[in-house]
Amino acid sequence: MLVTFAAAVLLVALWLTVGREARAGSGDASAAEGGVVAASEGVRTVVVEPGDSLWEIAVGVDSGADPRVIVQRVMDLNGLSDAFVQPGQELRLPER
């Protein structure tokens, strides 16, 4: 009983302190920066189309580069926790 209570208190404390940051990585870059997306040199955007994958988008960014590196850079730029993208999602892309 005491362990369950302690675990519940810990979960609530984590949810209250880390909850906002955890949601920031949900793929919505503007939410992570309070609704303002900072303009950076060397960054362009693309809207994910139905059937697109992050791998295909990465190959389109620079077909001569290692797609694994580009996928990671896109994930970092957009605050993504995984490589899954949804149609209609806007992604910031690194320059070549």
JSON list of C-alpha atoms in Angstrom, two decimals:
[
{"chain": "A", "resi": 1, "resn": "MET", "atom": "CA", "xyz": [0.00, 0.00, 0.00]},
{"chain": "A", "resi": 2, "resn": "LEU", "atom": "CA", "xyz": [2.77, 2.44, 0.95]},
{"chain": "A", "resi": 3, "resn": "VAL", "atom": "CA", "xyz": [4.75, 1.55, -2.18]},
{"chain": "A", "resi": 4, "resn": "THR", "atom": "CA", "xyz": [1.70, 2.16, -4.38]},
{"chain": "A", "resi": 5, "resn": "PHE", "atom": "CA", "xyz": [1.09, 5.53, -2.75]},
{"chain": "A", "resi": 6, "resn": "ALA", "atom": "CA", "xyz": [4.75, 6.54, -3.15]},
{"chain": "A", "resi": 7, "resn": "ALA", "atom": "CA", "xyz": [4.72, 5.48, -6.80]},
{"chain": "A", "resi": 8, "resn": "ALA", "atom": "CA", "xyz": [1.53, 7.49, -7.43]},
{"chain": "A", "resi": 9, "resn": "VAL", "atom": "CA", "xyz": [3.02, 10.59, -5.80]},
{"chain": "A", "resi": 10, "resn": "LEU", "atom": "CA", "xyz": [6.20, 10.20, -7.86]},
{"chain": "A", "resi": 11, "resn": "LEU", "atom": "CA", "xyz": [4.23, 9.82, -11.10]},
{"chain": "A", "resi": 12, "resn": "VAL", "atom": "CA", "xyz": [2.15, 12.91, -10.38]},
{"chain": "A", "resi": 13, "resn": "ALA", "atom": "CA", "xyz": [5.29, 14.89, -9.51]},
{"chain": "A", "resi": 14, "resn": "LEU", "atom": "CA", "xyz": [6.97, 13.81, -12.75]},
{"chain": "A", "resi": 15, "resn": "TRP", "atom": "CA", "xyz": [3.85, 14.59, -14.74]},
{"chain": "A", "resi": 16, "resn": "LEU", "atom": "CA", "xyz": [3.67, 18.09, -13.25]},
{"chain": "A", "resi": 17, "resn": "THR", "atom": "CA", "xyz": [7.36, 18.89, -13.75]},
{"chain": "A", "resi": 18, "resn": "VAL", "atom": "CA", "xyz": [8.15, 17.09, -17.03]},
{"chain": "A", "resi": 19, "resn": "GLY", "atom": "CA", "xyz": [4.74, 16.91, -18.67]},
{"chain": "A", "resi": 20, "resn": "ARG", "atom": "CA", "xyz": [5.07, 20.12, -20.69]},
{"chain": "A", "resi": 21, "resn": "GLU", "atom": "CA", "xyz": [8.51, 19.19, -22.06]},
{"chain": "A", "resi": 22, "resn": "ALA", "atom": "CA", "xyz": [7.34, 15.65, -22.88]},
{"chain": "A", "resi": 23, "resn": "ARG", "atom": "CA", "xyz": [4.53, 17.03, -25.02]},
{"chain": "A", "resi": 24, "resn": "ALA", "atom": "CA", "xyz": [6.93, 19.42, -26.75]},
{"chain": "A", "resi": 25, "resn": "GLY", "atom": "CA", "xyz": [8.52, 16.48, -28.61]},
{"chain": "A", "resi": 26, "resn": "SER", "atom": "CA", "xyz": [5.21, 15.40, -30.08]},
{"chain": "A", "resi": 27, "resn": "GLY", "atom": "CA", "xyz": [6.17, 16.68, -33.51]},
{"chain": "A", "resi": 28, "resn": "ASP", "atom": "CA", "xyz": [4.73, 20.19, -33.20]},
{"chain": "A", "resi": 29, "resn": "ALA", "atom": "CA", "xyz": [7.83, 22.39, -33.31]},
{"chain": "A", "resi": 30, "resn": "SER", "atom": "CA", "xyz": [5.84, 25.55, -32.62]},
{"chain": "A", "resi": 31, "resn": "ALA", "atom": "CA", "xyz": [4.52, 24.14, -29.32]},
{"chain": "A", "resi": 32, "resn": "ALA", "atom": "CA", "xyz": [8.07, 23.54, -28.14]},
{"chain": "A", "resi": 33, "resn": "GLU", "atom": "CA", "xyz": [8.90, 27.22, -28.59]},
{"chain": "A", "resi": 34, "resn": "GLY", "atom": "CA", "xyz": [5.69, 28.78, -27.32]},
{"chain": "A", "resi": 35, "resn": "GLY", "atom": "CA", "xyz": [4.06, 29.11, -30.74]},
{"chain": "A", "resi": 36, "resn": "VAL", "atom": "CA", "xyz": [7.05, 30.85, -32.32]},
{"chain": "A", "resi": 37, "resn": "VAL", "atom": "CA", "xyz": [9.27, 28.91, -34.69]},
{"chain": "A", "resi": 38, "resn": "ALA", "atom": "CA", "xyz": [12.68, 30.52, -34.80]},
{"chain": "A", "resi": 39, "resn": "ALA", "atom": "CA", "xyz": [13.90, 31.22, -38.32]},
{"chain": "A", "resi": 40, "resn": "SER", "atom": "CA", "xyz": [17.29, 29.66, -38.89]},
{"chain": "A", "resi": 41, "resn": "GLU", "atom": "CA", "xyz": [19.61, 30.01, -41.81]},
{"chain": "A", "resi": 42, "resn": "GLY", "atom": "CA", "xyz": [19.99, 26.83, -43.80]},
{"chain": "A", "resi": 43, "resn": "VAL", "atom": "CA", "xyz": [16.58, 25.41, -42.85]},
{"chain": "A", "resi": 44, "resn": "ARG", "atom": "CA", "xyz": [13.62, 24.80, -45.16]},
{"chain": "A", "resi": 45, "resn": "THR", "atom": "CA", "xyz": [10.28, 23.08, -44.62]},
{"chain": "A", "resi": 46, "resn": "VAL", "atom": "CA", "xyz": [8.27, 20.33, -46.27]},
{"chain": "A", "resi": 47, "resn": "VAL", "atom": "CA", "xyz": [4.73, 19.07, -45.70]},
{"chain": "A", "resi": 48, "resn": "VAL", "atom": "CA", "xyz": [4.47, 15.28, -45.32]},
{"chain": "A", "resi": 49, "resn": "GLU", "atom": "CA", "xyz": [2.31, 13.74, -48.04]},
{"chain": "A", "resi": 50, "resn": "PRO", "atom": "CA", "xyz": [0.30, 10.50, -47.65]},
{"chain": "A", "resi": 51, "resn": "GLY", "atom": "CA", "xyz": [2.66, 7.55, -48.02]},
{"chain": "A", "resi": 52, "resn": "ASP", "atom": "CA", "xyz": [5.80, 9.57, -47.23]},
{"chain": "A", "resi": 53, "resn": "SER", "atom": "CA", "xyz": [8.29, 8.25, -44.72]},
{"chain": "A", "resi": 54, "resn": "LEU", "atom": "CA", "xyz": [11.01, 10.14, -42.91]},
{"chain": "A", "resi": 55, "resn": "TRP", "atom": "CA", "xyz": [13.56, 7.94, -44.69]},
{"chain": "A", "resi": 56, "resn": "GLU", "atom": "CA", "xyz": [12.23, 8.97, -48.14]},
{"chain": "A", "resi": 57, "resn": "ILE", "atom": "CA", "xyz": [12.19, 12.62, -47.12]},
{"chain": "A", "resi": 58, "resn": "ALA", "atom": "CA", "xyz": [15.79, 12.33, -45.88]},
{"chain": "A", "resi": 59, "resn": "VAL", "atom": "CA", "xyz": [16.91, 10.81, -49.20]},
{"chain": "A", "resi": 60, "resn": "GLY", "atom": "CA", "xyz": [15.21, 13.73, -50.98]},
{"chain": "A", "resi": 61, "resn": "VAL", "atom": "CA", "xyz": [17.14, 16.24, -48.86]},
{"chain": "A", "resi": 62, "resn": "ASP", "atom": "CA", "xyz": [20.53, 14.90, -50.00]},
{"chain": "A", "resi": 63, "resn": "SER", "atom": "CA", "xyz": [20.60, 11.70, -52.06]},
{"chain": "A", "resi": 64, "resn": "GLY", "atom": "CA", "xyz": [24.39, 11.44, -51.69]},
{"chain": "A", "resi": 65, "resn": "ALA", "atom": "CA", "xyz": [24.40, 11.57, -47.88]},
{"chain": "A", "resi": 66, "resn": "ASP", "atom": "CA", "xyz": [23.79, 8.77, -45.39]},
{"chain": "A", "resi": 67, "resn": "PRO", "atom": "CA", "xyz": [19.98, 8.80, -44.86]},
{"chain": "A", "resi": 68, "resn": "ARG", "atom": "CA", "xyz": [20.44, 7.74, -41.22]},
{"chain": "A", "resi": 69, "resn": "VAL", "atom": "CA", "xyz": [22.29, 10.97, -40.48]},
{"chain": "A", "resi": 70, "resn": "ILE", "atom": "CA", "xyz": [19.69, 13.10, -42.28]},
{"chain": "A", "resi": 71, "resn": "VAL", "atom": "CA", "xyz": [16.81, 11.31, -40.48]},
{"chain": "A", "resi": 72, "resn": "GLN", "atom": "CA", "xyz": [18.44, 12.08, -37.14]},
{"chain": "A", "resi": 73, "resn": "ARG", "atom": "CA", "xyz": [19.02, 15.72, -38.11]},
{"chain": "A", "resi": 74, "resn": "VAL", "atom": "CA", "xyz": [15.36, 16.09, -39.14]},
{"chain": "A", "resi": 75, "resn": "MET", "atom": "CA", "xyz": [14.23, 14.46, -35.89]},
{"chain": "A", "resi": 76, "resn": "ASP", "atom": "CA", "xyz": [16.45, 16.85, -33.91]},
{"chain": "A", "resi": 77, "resn": "LEU", "atom": "CA", "xyz": [15.26, 19.94, -35.81]},
{"chain": "A", "resi": 78, "resn": "ASN", "atom": "CA", "xyz": [11.62, 19.03, -35.21]},
{"chain": "A", "resi": 79, "resn": "GLY", "atom": "CA", "xyz": [11.84, 17.65, -31.68]},
{"chain": "A", "resi": 80, "resn": "LEU", "atom": "CA", "xyz": [10.66, 14.20, -32.78]},
{"chain": "A", "resi": 81, "resn": "SER", "atom": "CA", "xyz": [11.13, 11.27, -30.42]},
{"chain": "A", "resi": 82, "resn": "ASP", "atom": "CA", "xyz": [10.72, 8.72, -33.23]},
{"chain": "A", "resi": 83, "resn": "ALA", "atom": "CA", "xyz": [10.82, 8.56, -37.02]},
{"chain": "A", "resi": 84, "resn": "PHE", "atom": "CA", "xyz": [7.05, 8.32, -37.55]},
{"chain": "A", "resi": 85, "resn": "VAL", "atom": "CA", "xyz": [5.46, 11.19, -39.47]},
{"chain": "A", "resi": 86, "resn": "GLN", "atom": "CA", "xyz": [1.84, 11.96, -40.33]},
{"chain": "A", "resi": 87, "resn": "PRO", "atom": "CA", "xyz": [0.38, 13.34, -43.58]},
{"chain": "A", "resi": 88, "resn": "GLY", "atom": "CA", "xyz": [-0.02, 17.10, -43.30]},
{"chain": "A", "resi": 89, "resn": "GLN", "atom": "CA", "xyz": [2.78, 17.41, -40.75]},
{"chain": "A", "resi": 90, "resn": "GLU", "atom": "CA", "xyz": [5.20, 20.25, -41.51]},
{"chain": "A", "resi": 91, "resn": "LEU", "atom": "CA", "xyz": [8.86, 19.36, -41.02]},
{"chain": "A", "resi": 92, "resn": "ARG", "atom": "CA", "xyz": [11.87, 21.61, -40.92]},
{"chain": "A", "resi": 93, "resn": "LEU", "atom": "CA", "xyz": [14.70, 20.21, -43.05]},
{"chain": "A", "resi": 94, "resn": "PRO", "atom": "CA", "xyz": [18.43, 20.88, -42.86]},
{"chain": "A", "resi": 95, "resn": "GLU", "atom": "CA", "xyz": [20.20, 22.33, -45.89]},
{"chain": "A", "resi": 96, "resn": "ARG", "atom": "CA", "xyz": [22.52, 20.02, -47.76]}
]
